[in-house]
Short mmCIF file of C-alpha atoms in Angstrom, two decimals:
data_model
loop_
_atom_site.label_atom_id
_atom_site.label_comp_id
_atom_site.label_asym_id
_atom_site.label_seq_id
_atom_site.Cartn_x
_atom_site.Cartn_y
_atom_site.Cartn_z
CA MET A 1 48.52 -21.98 -26.23
CA GLN A 2 48.70 -23.47 -22.71
CA ARG A 3 51.19 -21.46 -20.70
CA ASN A 4 51.58 -23.39 -17.44
CA ILE A 5 53.48 -26.45 -18.61
CA ASN A 6 53.98 -29.47 -16.41
CA ASP A 7 56.79 -31.60 -17.51
CA THR A 8 55.22 -34.64 -15.93
CA GLN A 9 52.05 -34.49 -17.99
CA ALA A 10 51.56 -35.70 -21.51
CA ASN A 11 51.13 -33.04 -24.23
CA LEU A 12 47.77 -32.95 -26.17
CA CYS A 13 47.67 -30.74 -29.24
CA ILE A 14 44.30 -30.01 -30.97
CA MET A 15 44.51 -28.84 -34.56
CA GLY A 16 42.09 -28.03 -37.32
CA SER A 17 39.16 -25.60 -37.82
CA SER A 18 36.08 -24.71 -35.94
CA HIS A 19 35.25 -28.22 -34.58
CA ALA A 20 38.75 -28.37 -33.22
CA MET A 21 38.40 -24.98 -31.66
CA ARG A 22 35.36 -26.03 -29.81
CA LEU A 23 36.91 -29.41 -28.82
CA TYR A 24 39.99 -27.57 -27.51
CA LYS A 25 37.94 -25.30 -25.24
CA VAL A 26 36.09 -28.21 -23.49
CA THR A 27 39.29 -30.40 -23.40
CA ASN A 28 41.30 -27.66 -21.74
CA GLU A 29 38.55 -26.96 -19.25
CA LEU A 30 38.20 -30.58 -18.29
CA TYR A 31 41.58 -32.02 -18.60
CA SER A 32 44.31 -29.33 -18.18
CA SER A 33 45.20 -30.90 -14.83
CA GLU A 34 46.00 -34.13 -16.62
CA PHE A 35 47.54 -32.86 -19.90
CA ASN A 36 49.26 -30.00 -21.21
CA VAL A 37 46.58 -28.91 -23.68
CA TYR A 38 47.71 -26.77 -26.69
CA ASN A 39 45.40 -24.94 -29.15
CA PHE A 40 46.45 -25.09 -32.77
CA ALA A 41 42.88 -24.82 -34.03
CA LYS A 42 41.46 -21.78 -36.04
CA SER A 43 37.93 -21.23 -37.05
CA GLY A 44 37.56 -21.19 -40.77
CA ALA A 45 40.95 -22.78 -41.32
CA ASP A 46 41.62 -24.75 -44.46
CA TYR A 47 44.70 -26.38 -46.10
CA ASP A 48 46.36 -23.00 -46.69
CA SER A 49 45.85 -21.82 -43.17
CA TYR A 50 46.05 -24.72 -40.80
CA LYS A 51 48.29 -24.02 -37.74
CA TYR A 52 50.91 -26.62 -37.05
CA PRO A 53 52.74 -27.22 -33.75
CA PRO A 54 56.54 -26.84 -33.77
CA LYS A 55 58.25 -29.97 -34.82
CA ASN A 56 59.77 -30.67 -31.40
CA LEU A 57 56.29 -30.51 -29.84
CA LEU A 58 54.84 -32.68 -32.52
CA SER A 59 57.27 -35.51 -31.75
CA GLU A 60 56.32 -35.47 -28.02
CA SER A 61 52.57 -34.99 -28.23
CA TYR A 62 49.21 -36.63 -28.87
CA ILE A 63 47.87 -34.86 -31.94
CA ILE A 64 44.10 -34.55 -32.43
CA PHE A 65 43.15 -33.24 -35.93
CA ALA A 66 39.60 -32.22 -36.73
CA GLY A 67 39.56 -30.40 -39.95
CA PHE A 68 39.18 -30.72 -43.81
CA GLY A 69 35.52 -29.39 -43.77
CA ASN A 70 36.50 -26.07 -45.32
CA ASP A 71 38.50 -27.82 -48.04
CA LEU A 72 35.53 -29.48 -49.60
CA MET A 73 33.54 -26.75 -51.29
CA SER A 74 33.68 -23.21 -52.31
CA ARG A 75 32.94 -20.85 -49.41
CA ASP A 76 30.28 -19.06 -51.45
CA CYS A 77 28.16 -22.14 -51.23
CA TYR A 78 27.14 -21.19 -47.62
CA TYR A 79 25.24 -18.26 -46.09
CA LYS A 80 23.94 -17.53 -42.63
CA GLN A 81 20.38 -16.51 -41.82
CA LYS A 82 18.91 -15.99 -38.40
CA GLY A 83 21.83 -17.65 -36.70
CA LYS A 84 21.65 -20.80 -38.92
CA TRP A 85 24.06 -21.78 -41.77
CA HIS A 86 22.55 -22.99 -44.99
CA LEU A 87 23.97 -24.58 -48.21
CA LYS A 88 22.60 -22.51 -51.04
CA GLN A 89 24.42 -24.38 -53.75
CA PHE A 90 26.33 -27.67 -54.04
CA LYS A 91 29.71 -27.03 -55.74
CA PRO A 92 32.15 -29.59 -54.42
CA ASN A 93 35.85 -29.26 -55.21
CA PRO A 94 37.28 -32.14 -57.45
CA ILE A 95 37.63 -35.33 -55.33
CA ASN A 96 41.22 -35.85 -56.46
CA LYS A 97 42.20 -32.30 -55.28
CA ILE A 98 40.61 -33.03 -51.95
CA GLN A 99 42.56 -36.39 -51.67
CA THR A 100 45.82 -34.47 -52.37
CA ILE A 101 45.01 -32.18 -49.48
CA PHE A 102 44.51 -35.24 -47.32
CA GLU A 103 47.77 -36.74 -48.36
CA ASN A 104 49.88 -33.60 -47.94
CA VAL A 105 48.54 -32.97 -44.37
CA LEU A 106 48.73 -36.50 -43.17
CA ASN A 107 52.25 -37.11 -44.75
CA TYR A 108 53.39 -34.08 -42.78
CA PHE A 109 52.11 -35.84 -39.55
CA GLU A 110 53.73 -39.14 -40.72
CA LYS A 111 57.12 -37.45 -40.92
CA THR A 112 57.06 -35.40 -37.79
CA ALA A 113 54.46 -36.74 -35.21
CA ASN A 114 54.37 -39.85 -33.18
CA LYS A 115 50.66 -40.20 -32.39
CA THR A 116 48.10 -38.56 -34.54
CA TYR A 117 44.38 -38.99 -34.30
CA VAL A 118 42.30 -37.86 -37.17
CA LEU A 119 38.55 -37.45 -36.97
CA ASP A 120 36.52 -37.97 -40.11
CA ILE A 121 34.46 -35.20 -41.68
CA ILE A 122 30.90 -34.28 -40.48
CA PRO A 123 28.49 -33.33 -43.34
CA ARG A 124 27.82 -29.53 -42.76
CA CYS A 125 24.36 -28.15 -43.36
CA HIS A 126 23.07 -31.76 -43.76
CA HIS A 127 19.44 -31.16 -44.85
CA CYS A 128 19.57 -27.67 -43.33
CA CYS A 129 16.04 -26.98 -44.48
CA ARG A 130 13.52 -28.23 -47.06
CA ARG A 131 14.62 -25.78 -49.67
CA HIS A 132 18.24 -26.99 -49.62
CA ARG A 133 18.35 -30.60 -50.72
CA PHE A 134 20.97 -31.41 -53.40
CA LYS A 135 21.35 -34.55 -55.48
CA GLY A 136 24.58 -36.16 -54.78
CA TYR A 137 25.34 -34.50 -51.50
CA ASP A 138 25.21 -37.55 -49.29
CA LYS A 139 27.09 -39.62 -51.79
CA PHE A 140 29.90 -36.98 -51.92
CA PHE A 141 30.49 -36.96 -48.20
CA ARG A 142 30.55 -40.79 -48.19
CA GLU A 143 33.18 -40.72 -50.88
CA VAL A 144 35.13 -38.05 -49.14
CA ASN A 145 35.34 -39.94 -45.88
CA LYS A 146 36.08 -43.14 -47.84
CA ARG A 147 39.10 -41.42 -49.41
CA LEU A 148 40.18 -39.96 -46.10
CA LYS A 149 40.14 -43.46 -44.61
CA GLN A 150 42.23 -44.84 -47.52
CA VAL A 151 44.80 -42.10 -47.12
CA ILE A 152 45.04 -42.48 -43.35
CA HIS A 153 45.59 -46.35 -43.74
CA LYS A 154 48.74 -45.70 -45.67
CA THR A 155 50.20 -43.75 -42.71
CA LYS A 156 50.71 -44.44 -39.03
CA CYS A 157 47.95 -41.93 -38.19
CA GLN A 158 44.78 -43.27 -36.60
CA ARG A 159 41.38 -42.50 -37.84
CA HIS A 160 38.19 -42.43 -35.85
CA SER A 161 34.67 -41.48 -36.87
CA TRP A 162 32.48 -39.20 -34.65
CA ASN A 163 29.86 -42.06 -34.98
CA HIS A 164 32.28 -44.50 -33.59
CA LEU A 165 33.45 -42.28 -30.64
CA LEU A 166 29.88 -41.29 -29.75
CA LYS A 167 28.25 -44.61 -30.57
CA LYS A 168 26.32 -44.74 -27.22
CA SER A 169 24.59 -41.45 -28.13
CA TYR A 170 24.25 -42.01 -31.90
CA LYS A 171 22.25 -45.22 -31.59
CA LYS A 172 23.96 -46.40 -34.87
CA GLN A 173 22.69 -43.45 -36.98
CA LYS A 174 24.77 -42.91 -40.00
CA VAL A 175 24.94 -39.19 -39.66
CA VAL A 176 25.06 -36.74 -36.73
CA PRO A 177 21.45 -36.05 -35.65
CA SER A 178 20.19 -32.68 -36.68
CA SER A 179 19.14 -32.01 -33.01
CA TRP A 180 22.79 -32.04 -32.07
CA PHE A 181 23.72 -28.99 -34.12
CA ILE A 182 23.28 -25.40 -32.87
CA ASP A 183 23.49 -23.67 -36.19
CA ASN A 184 23.55 -26.45 -38.92
CA LEU A 185 27.33 -26.42 -38.94
CA HIS A 186 28.62 -26.57 -35.32
CA LEU A 187 27.60 -28.94 -32.53
CA LYS A 188 26.33 -28.33 -29.08
CA GLY A 189 28.82 -28.06 -26.27
CA SER A 190 27.54 -31.29 -24.72
CA VAL A 191 28.60 -33.18 -27.92
CA TYR A 192 32.15 -31.79 -27.93
CA LYS A 193 32.31 -32.60 -24.23
CA ARG A 194 31.47 -36.17 -24.90
CA LEU A 195 33.94 -36.39 -27.67
CA ALA A 196 36.68 -35.06 -25.46
CA GLN A 197 35.86 -37.68 -22.78
CA GLN A 198 36.07 -40.51 -25.25
CA ILE A 199 39.31 -39.39 -26.73
CA VAL A 200 40.85 -38.94 -23.21
CA ASN A 201 39.55 -42.38 -22.14
CA ARG A 202 41.17 -44.06 -25.08
CA ILE A 203 44.52 -42.30 -24.33
CA ARG A 204 44.30 -43.41 -20.69
CA LYS A 205 43.64 -47.00 -21.73
CA GLY A 206 46.60 -47.01 -24.19
CA HIS A 207 44.33 -47.42 -27.27
CA PHE A 208 45.98 -44.43 -28.82
#
């Protein structure tokens, strides 16, 4: 957690799992002179282990949530080989169970936070190699993000897709380009840096 607090600066809390952890690191590095940047991210976090800011901080902060990726499938679906993550089997959790997780997390924000910014979910190990292609994988992620969008629209939270925030670099592609990943699961530092810039720019312009 940020220790040197400036009462004249806005609070920016970053929550979620490994994407959030990487986003926090670049945001804190680049913008700690403008925001009190708090880290509530945890690599590997899921619904049962998300770290939440204290309620008094939630009500006075911009909340950036980048999570849910570990709530979609059994963890034994993945394995790591030569520094790269692979999807060895496609065993998604029931979509209604996933939607309930979305509702529980976002309803908590609805009750306690003023300004919550939720990023949609990046397909992990998307076409990690030729051996691991699974029927229904792309359709599943489209449905998951569709459900997330529907749940968010019932709250005062705001949803933004990685594609939308990084549109100048995406060139209208539907998924994150494979060249942007470092291990089929996490993105290059330059991508998180670009994302942090876009989020901060939107806050500065009052679009958040």
